[in-house]
Amino acid sequence: MDKYIRQIDDTVDFLRTRISETPCAAIVLGSGLGKLGDHIGNATTIPYSEIPNFKTSTAAGHKGNLIFGMLAGKPVVAMQGRFHYYEGYTMQEVTFPVRVFARMGIKTLFVSNAAGGVNPDFHVGDLMIITDHINRMPNPLVGPNMEEFGPRFPDMTTVYSRRIRTIAQRQAEVMGIKLKEGVYLASTGPTYETLAEYRYFAIIGADAVGMSTVPEVIVARHSGMEIFGMSVITNEAAMLSDTCLNDGNDVVEAADRAADRMTNLFENIIAEI
């Protein structure tokens, strides 16, 4: 654990040589959602390959850049692509950037993802505010507790900020964007879900399913960060059958089509937080 903390501190020290002020928020951009990076002004773009202790993003639609700059008049940092458990990384490696953000003093985390719609009322292109989650992945807090970040047993009853969710709903109404709300279920992947699994996830309360986000959220919660999450619905479980299959390219394309709306909404939310 001491080695891991040294790695966090080494990465923080490196990043501080490249930026002039601490961001007010960090944004994790999921599959096909990297367009927000193009809206960041006065940008300093650092490829993950240049950042000490960062891994490589191998998933489709993940560019693998860390972008520091201004969004809605406020300093932010955005991850164009995340690390996934299914890529073979440990949970400590998957959540390493969030630990770095917390160590830098960043107080707010925005997370986004492309997700399959489990709720039959959800359709491709819908934006879903994450109100809660169901975790079917290994918990990233297993092991010795990092006391300097947070408690051994962090509370998870109100993970997703009600304050920012209210701002999001208000901004969406002004912008004419219809939002869904729901529970996000995280599974390990990399296989898409079977039809039986989709039915099971609906029974236990999931509205959307994906292969990311929850590990970062758990670590952010442990680190005392305020969290806002959004899913872009990129396929519909109700439309799947043994002759109509999930496809990774279709997911990225659907996310890309919704990225402009999500980007504009995030920008307006950040202006108000």
PDB file of N, CA and C in Angstrom, residues 25-78:
ATOM      1  N   ALA A  25     -13.377  20.354 -10.787  1.00  0.00           N
ATOM      2  CA  ALA A  25     -14.082  19.103 -11.074  1.00  0.00           C
ATOM      3  C   ALA A  25     -13.263  18.245 -12.021  1.00  0.00           C
ATOM      4  N   ALA A  26     -13.409  16.933 -11.855  1.00  0.00           N
ATOM      5  CA  ALA A  26     -12.835  15.963 -12.781  1.00  0.00           C
ATOM      6  C   ALA A  26     -13.986  15.279 -13.514  1.00  0.00           C
ATOM      7  N   ILE A  27     -13.783  14.996 -14.796  1.00  0.00           N
ATOM      8  CA  ILE A  27     -14.821  14.411 -15.629  1.00  0.00           C
ATOM      9  C   ILE A  27     -14.259  13.164 -16.292  1.00  0.00           C
ATOM     10  N   VAL A  28     -14.921  12.025 -16.098  1.00  0.00           N
ATOM     11  CA  VAL A  28     -14.522  10.774 -16.739  1.00  0.00           C
ATOM     12  C   VAL A  28     -15.468  10.537 -17.909  1.00  0.00           C
ATOM     13  N   LEU A  29     -14.909  10.489 -19.117  1.00  0.00           N
ATOM     14  CA  LEU A  29     -15.707  10.357 -20.336  1.00  0.00           C
ATOM     15  C   LEU A  29     -15.658   8.916 -20.827  1.00  0.00           C
ATOM     16  N   GLY A  30     -16.830   8.320 -20.992  1.00  0.00           N
ATOM     17  CA  GLY A  30     -16.926   6.922 -21.392  1.00  0.00           C
ATOM     18  C   GLY A  30     -16.887   6.729 -22.893  1.00  0.00           C
ATOM     19  N   SER A  31     -17.243   5.535 -23.340  1.00  0.00           N
ATOM     20  CA  SER A  31     -17.165   5.133 -24.743  1.00  0.00           C
ATOM     21  C   SER A  31     -17.912   6.115 -25.644  1.00  0.00           C
ATOM     22  N   GLY A  32     -17.192   6.682 -26.619  1.00  0.00           N
ATOM     23  CA  GLY A  32     -17.806   7.561 -27.592  1.00  0.00           C
ATOM     24  C   GLY A  32     -18.182   8.929 -27.073  1.00  0.00           C
ATOM     25  N   LEU A  33     -17.786   9.262 -25.842  1.00  0.00           N
ATOM     26  CA  LEU A  33     -18.234  10.512 -25.220  1.00  0.00           C
ATOM     27  C   LEU A  33     -17.102  11.521 -25.047  1.00  0.00           C
ATOM     28  N   GLY A  34     -16.025  11.335 -25.797  1.00  0.00           N
ATOM     29  CA  GLY A  34     -14.857  12.195 -25.638  1.00  0.00           C
ATOM     30  C   GLY A  34     -14.998  13.590 -26.211  1.00  0.00           C
ATOM     31  N   LYS A  35     -16.140  13.891 -26.858  1.00  0.00           N
ATOM     32  CA  LYS A  35     -16.302  15.203 -27.491  1.00  0.00           C
ATOM     33  C   LYS A  35     -16.199  16.358 -26.505  1.00  0.00           C
ATOM     34  N   LEU A  36     -16.545  16.116 -25.253  1.00  0.00           N
ATOM     35  CA  LEU A  36     -16.485  17.196 -24.279  1.00  0.00           C
ATOM     36  C   LEU A  36     -15.087  17.792 -24.223  1.00  0.00           C
ATOM     37  N   GLY A  37     -14.086  16.974 -24.466  1.00  0.00           N
ATOM     38  CA  GLY A  37     -12.721  17.470 -24.449  1.00  0.00           C
ATOM     39  C   GLY A  37     -12.482  18.595 -25.434  1.00  0.00           C
ATOM     40  N   ASP A  38     -13.240  18.593 -26.545  1.00  0.00           N
ATOM     41  CA  ASP A  38     -13.081  19.637 -27.559  1.00  0.00           C
ATOM     42  C   ASP A  38     -13.639  20.975 -27.094  1.00  0.00           C
ATOM     43  N   HIS A  39     -14.452  20.983 -26.032  1.00  0.00           N
ATOM     44  CA  HIS A  39     -15.048  22.207 -25.517  1.00  0.00           C
ATOM     45  C   HIS A  39     -14.189  22.857 -24.433  1.00  0.00           C
ATOM     46  N   ILE A  40     -13.126  22.212 -24.028  1.00  0.00           N
ATOM     47  CA  ILE A  40     -12.280  22.741 -22.966  1.00  0.00           C
ATOM     48  C   ILE A  40     -11.317  23.773 -23.539  1.00  0.00           C
ATOM     49  N   GLY A  41     -11.387  24.981 -23.003  1.00  0.00           N
ATOM     50  CA  GLY A  41     -10.527  26.055 -23.489  1.00  0.00           C
ATOM     51  C   GLY A  41      -9.188  26.095 -22.770  1.00  0.00           C
ATOM     52  N   ASN A  42      -8.218  26.767 -23.414  1.00  0.00           N
ATOM     53  CA  ASN A  42      -6.860  26.873 -22.860  1.00  0.00           C
ATOM     54  C   ASN A  42      -6.355  25.498 -22.435  1.00  0.00           C
ATOM     55  N   ALA A  43      -6.575  24.526 -23.294  1.00  0.00           N
ATOM     56  CA  ALA A  43      -6.364  23.121 -22.925  1.00  0.00           C
ATOM     57  C   ALA A  43      -4.893  22.728 -22.914  1.00  0.00           C
ATOM     58  N   THR A  44      -4.548  21.962 -21.902  1.00  0.00           N
ATOM     59  CA  THR A  44      -3.281  21.234 -21.849  1.00  0.00           C
ATOM     60  C   THR A  44      -3.625  19.757 -21.938  1.00  0.00           C
ATOM     61  N   THR A  45      -3.239  19.123 -23.046  1.00  0.00           N
ATOM     62  CA  THR A  45      -3.576  17.722 -23.282  1.00  0.00           C
ATOM     63  C   THR A  45      -2.352  16.848 -23.042  1.00  0.00           C
ATOM     64  N   ILE A  46      -2.505  15.884 -22.157  1.00  0.00           N
ATOM     65  CA  ILE A  46      -1.397  14.996 -21.797  1.00  0.00           C
ATOM     66  C   ILE A  46      -1.812  13.558 -22.102  1.00  0.00           C
ATOM     67  N   PRO A  47      -1.187  12.903 -23.074  1.00  0.00           N
ATOM     68  CA  PRO A  47      -1.508  11.493 -23.334  1.00  0.00           C
ATOM     69  C   PRO A  47      -1.202  10.638 -22.101  1.00  0.00           C
ATOM     70  N   TYR A  48      -2.027   9.631 -21.864  1.00  0.00           N
ATOM     71  CA  TYR A  48      -1.795   8.749 -20.718  1.00  0.00           C
ATOM     72  C   TYR A  48      -0.401   8.146 -20.747  1.00  0.00           C
ATOM     73  N   SER A  49       0.127   7.923 -21.952  1.00  0.00           N
ATOM     74  CA  SER A  49       1.444   7.298 -22.075  1.00  0.00           C
ATOM     75  C   SER A  49       2.554   8.158 -21.481  1.00  0.00           C
ATOM     76  N   GLU A  50       2.295   9.451 -21.293  1.00  0.00           N
ATOM     77  CA  GLU A  50       3.305  10.349 -20.736  1.00  0.00           C
ATOM     78  C   GLU A  50       3.159  10.541 -19.231  1.00  0.00           C
ATOM     79  N   ILE A  51       2.081  10.024 -18.654  1.00  0.00           N
ATOM     80  CA  ILE A  51       1.790  10.269 -17.240  1.00  0.00           C
ATOM     81  C   ILE A  51       2.318   9.115 -16.400  1.00  0.00           C
ATOM     82  N   PRO A  52       3.163   9.372 -15.438  1.00  0.00           N
ATOM     83  CA  PRO A  52       3.694   8.290 -14.597  1.00  0.00           C
ATOM     84  C   PRO A  52       2.572   7.492 -13.937  1.00  0.00           C
ATOM     85  N   ASN A  53       2.674   6.167 -14.045  1.00  0.00           N
ATOM     86  CA  ASN A  53       1.780   5.224 -13.363  1.00  0.00           C
ATOM     87  C   ASN A  53       0.381   5.123 -13.969  1.00  0.00           C
ATOM     88  N   PHE A  54       0.078   5.894 -15.036  1.00  0.00           N
ATOM     89  CA  PHE A  54      -1.189   5.723 -15.737  1.00  0.00           C
ATOM     90  C   PHE A  54      -1.087   4.523 -16.675  1.00  0.00           C
ATOM     91  N   LYS A  55      -2.195   3.852 -16.864  1.00  0.00           N
ATOM     92  CA  LYS A  55      -2.257   2.725 -17.773  1.00  0.00           C
ATOM     93  C   LYS A  55      -2.707   3.190 -19.159  1.00  0.00           C
ATOM     94  N   THR A  56      -2.908   2.232 -20.053  1.00  0.00           N
ATOM     95  CA  THR A  56      -3.331   2.529 -21.425  1.00  0.00           C
ATOM     96  C   THR A  56      -4.795   2.182 -21.606  1.00  0.00           C
ATOM     97  N   SER A  57      -5.530   3.087 -22.232  1.00  0.00           N
ATOM     98  CA  SER A  57      -6.941   2.829 -22.543  1.00  0.00           C
ATOM     99  C   SER A  57      -7.004   2.069 -23.861  1.00  0.00           C
ATOM    100  N   THR A  58      -7.551   0.853 -23.841  1.00  0.00           N
ATOM    101  CA  THR A  58      -7.585   0.026 -25.049  1.00  0.00           C
ATOM    102  C   THR A  58      -8.979  -0.110 -25.636  1.00  0.00           C
ATOM    103  N   ALA A  59     -10.007   0.347 -24.924  1.00  0.00           N
ATOM    104  CA  ALA A  59     -11.387   0.165 -25.392  1.00  0.00           C
ATOM    105  C   ALA A  59     -11.696   1.116 -26.541  1.00  0.00           C
ATOM    106  N   ALA A  60     -12.599   0.685 -27.433  1.00  0.00           N
ATOM    107  CA  ALA A  60     -13.025   1.516 -28.545  1.00  0.00           C
ATOM    108  C   ALA A  60     -13.688   2.785 -28.024  1.00  0.00           C
ATOM    109  N   GLY A  61     -13.371   3.920 -28.681  1.00  0.00           N
ATOM    110  CA  GLY A  61     -13.964   5.188 -28.281  1.00  0.00           C
ATOM    111  C   GLY A  61     -13.292   5.853 -27.110  1.00  0.00           C
ATOM    112  N   HIS A  62     -12.123   5.362 -26.698  1.00  0.00           N
ATOM    113  CA  HIS A  62     -11.382   5.940 -25.567  1.00  0.00           C
ATOM    114  C   HIS A  62     -10.031   6.430 -26.083  1.00  0.00           C
ATOM    115  N   LYS A  63      -9.874   7.748 -26.217  1.00  0.00           N
ATOM    116  CA  LYS A  63      -8.674   8.306 -26.843  1.00  0.00           C
ATOM    117  C   LYS A  63      -7.430   8.176 -25.974  1.00  0.00           C
ATOM    118  N   GLY A  64      -7.595   8.209 -24.651  1.00  0.00           N
ATOM    119  CA  GLY A  64      -6.448   8.064 -23.773  1.00  0.00           C
ATOM    120  C   GLY A  64      -5.692   9.348 -23.535  1.00  0.00           C
ATOM    121  N   ASN A  65      -6.426  10.448 -23.257  1.00  0.00           N
ATOM    122  CA  ASN A  65      -5.808  11.736 -22.947  1.00  0.00           C
ATOM    123  C   ASN A  65      -6.373  12.298 -21.653  1.00  0.00           C
ATOM    124  N   LEU A  66      -5.524  13.010 -20.935  1.00  0.00           N
ATOM    125  CA  LEU A  66      -5.958  13.804 -19.786  1.00  0.00           C
ATOM    126  C   LEU A  66      -5.904  15.265 -20.217  1.00  0.00           C
ATOM    127  N   ILE A  67      -7.041  15.965 -20.118  1.00  0.00           N
ATOM    128  CA  ILE A  67      -7.124  17.331 -20.610  1.00  0.00           C
ATOM    129  C   ILE A  67      -7.425  18.279 -19.458  1.00  0.00           C
ATOM    130  N   PHE A  68      -6.523  19.207 -19.209  1.00  0.00           N
ATOM    131  CA  PHE A  68      -6.724  20.266 -18.225  1.00  0.00           C
ATOM    132  C   PHE A  68      -7.074  21.554 -18.967  1.00  0.00           C
ATOM    133  N   GLY A  69      -8.003  22.334 -18.418  1.00  0.00           N
ATOM    134  CA  GLY A  69      -8.346  23.602 -19.045  1.00  0.00           C
ATOM    135  C   GLY A  69      -9.585  24.195 -18.425  1.00  0.00           C
ATOM    136  N   MET A  70     -10.248  25.064 -19.183  1.00  0.00           N
ATOM    137  CA  MET A  70     -11.404  25.795 -18.678  1.00  0.00           C
ATOM    138  C   MET A  70     -12.674  25.336 -19.380  1.00  0.00           C
ATOM    139  N   LEU A  71     -13.720  25.112 -18.581  1.00  0.00           N
ATOM    140  CA  LEU A  71     -15.036  24.755 -19.095  1.00  0.00           C
ATOM    141  C   LEU A  71     -16.064  25.573 -18.325  1.00  0.00           C
ATOM    142  N   ALA A  72     -16.895  26.308 -19.050  1.00  0.00           N
ATOM    143  CA  ALA A  72     -17.893  27.183 -18.414  1.00  0.00           C
ATOM    144  C   ALA A  72     -17.233  28.151 -17.431  1.00  0.00           C
ATOM    145  N   GLY A  73     -16.030  28.585 -17.761  1.00  0.00           N
ATOM    146  CA  GLY A  73     -15.331  29.551 -16.932  1.00  0.00           C
ATOM    147  C   GLY A  73     -14.679  28.986 -15.692  1.00  0.00           C
ATOM    148  N   LYS A  74     -14.627  27.652 -15.589  1.00  0.00           N
ATOM    149  CA  LYS A  74     -14.062  27.021 -14.403  1.00  0.00           C
ATOM    150  C   LYS A  74     -12.978  26.012 -14.799  1.00  0.00           C
ATOM    151  N   PRO A  75     -11.958  25.868 -13.941  1.00  0.00           N
ATOM    152  CA  PRO A  75     -10.895  24.911 -14.256  1.00  0.00           C
ATOM    153  C   PRO A  75     -11.379  23.479 -14.044  1.00  0.00           C
ATOM    154  N   VAL A  76     -11.141  22.625 -15.031  1.00  0.00           N
ATOM    155  CA  VAL A  76     -11.555  21.230 -14.960  1.00  0.00           C
ATOM    156  C   VAL A  76     -10.436  20.344 -15.501  1.00  0.00           C
ATOM    157  N   VAL A  77     -10.590  19.059 -15.258  1.00  0.00           N
ATOM    158  CA  VAL A  77      -9.755  18.061 -15.913  1.00  0.00           C
ATOM    159  C   VAL A  77     -10.676  16.970 -16.423  1.00  0.00           C
ATOM    160  N   ALA A  78     -10.443  16.508 -17.647  1.00  0.00           N
ATOM    161  CA  ALA A  78     -11.283  15.477 -18.252  1.00  0.00           C
ATOM    162  C   ALA A  78     -10.428  14.302 -18.698  1.00  0.00           C
TER     163      ALA A  78
END
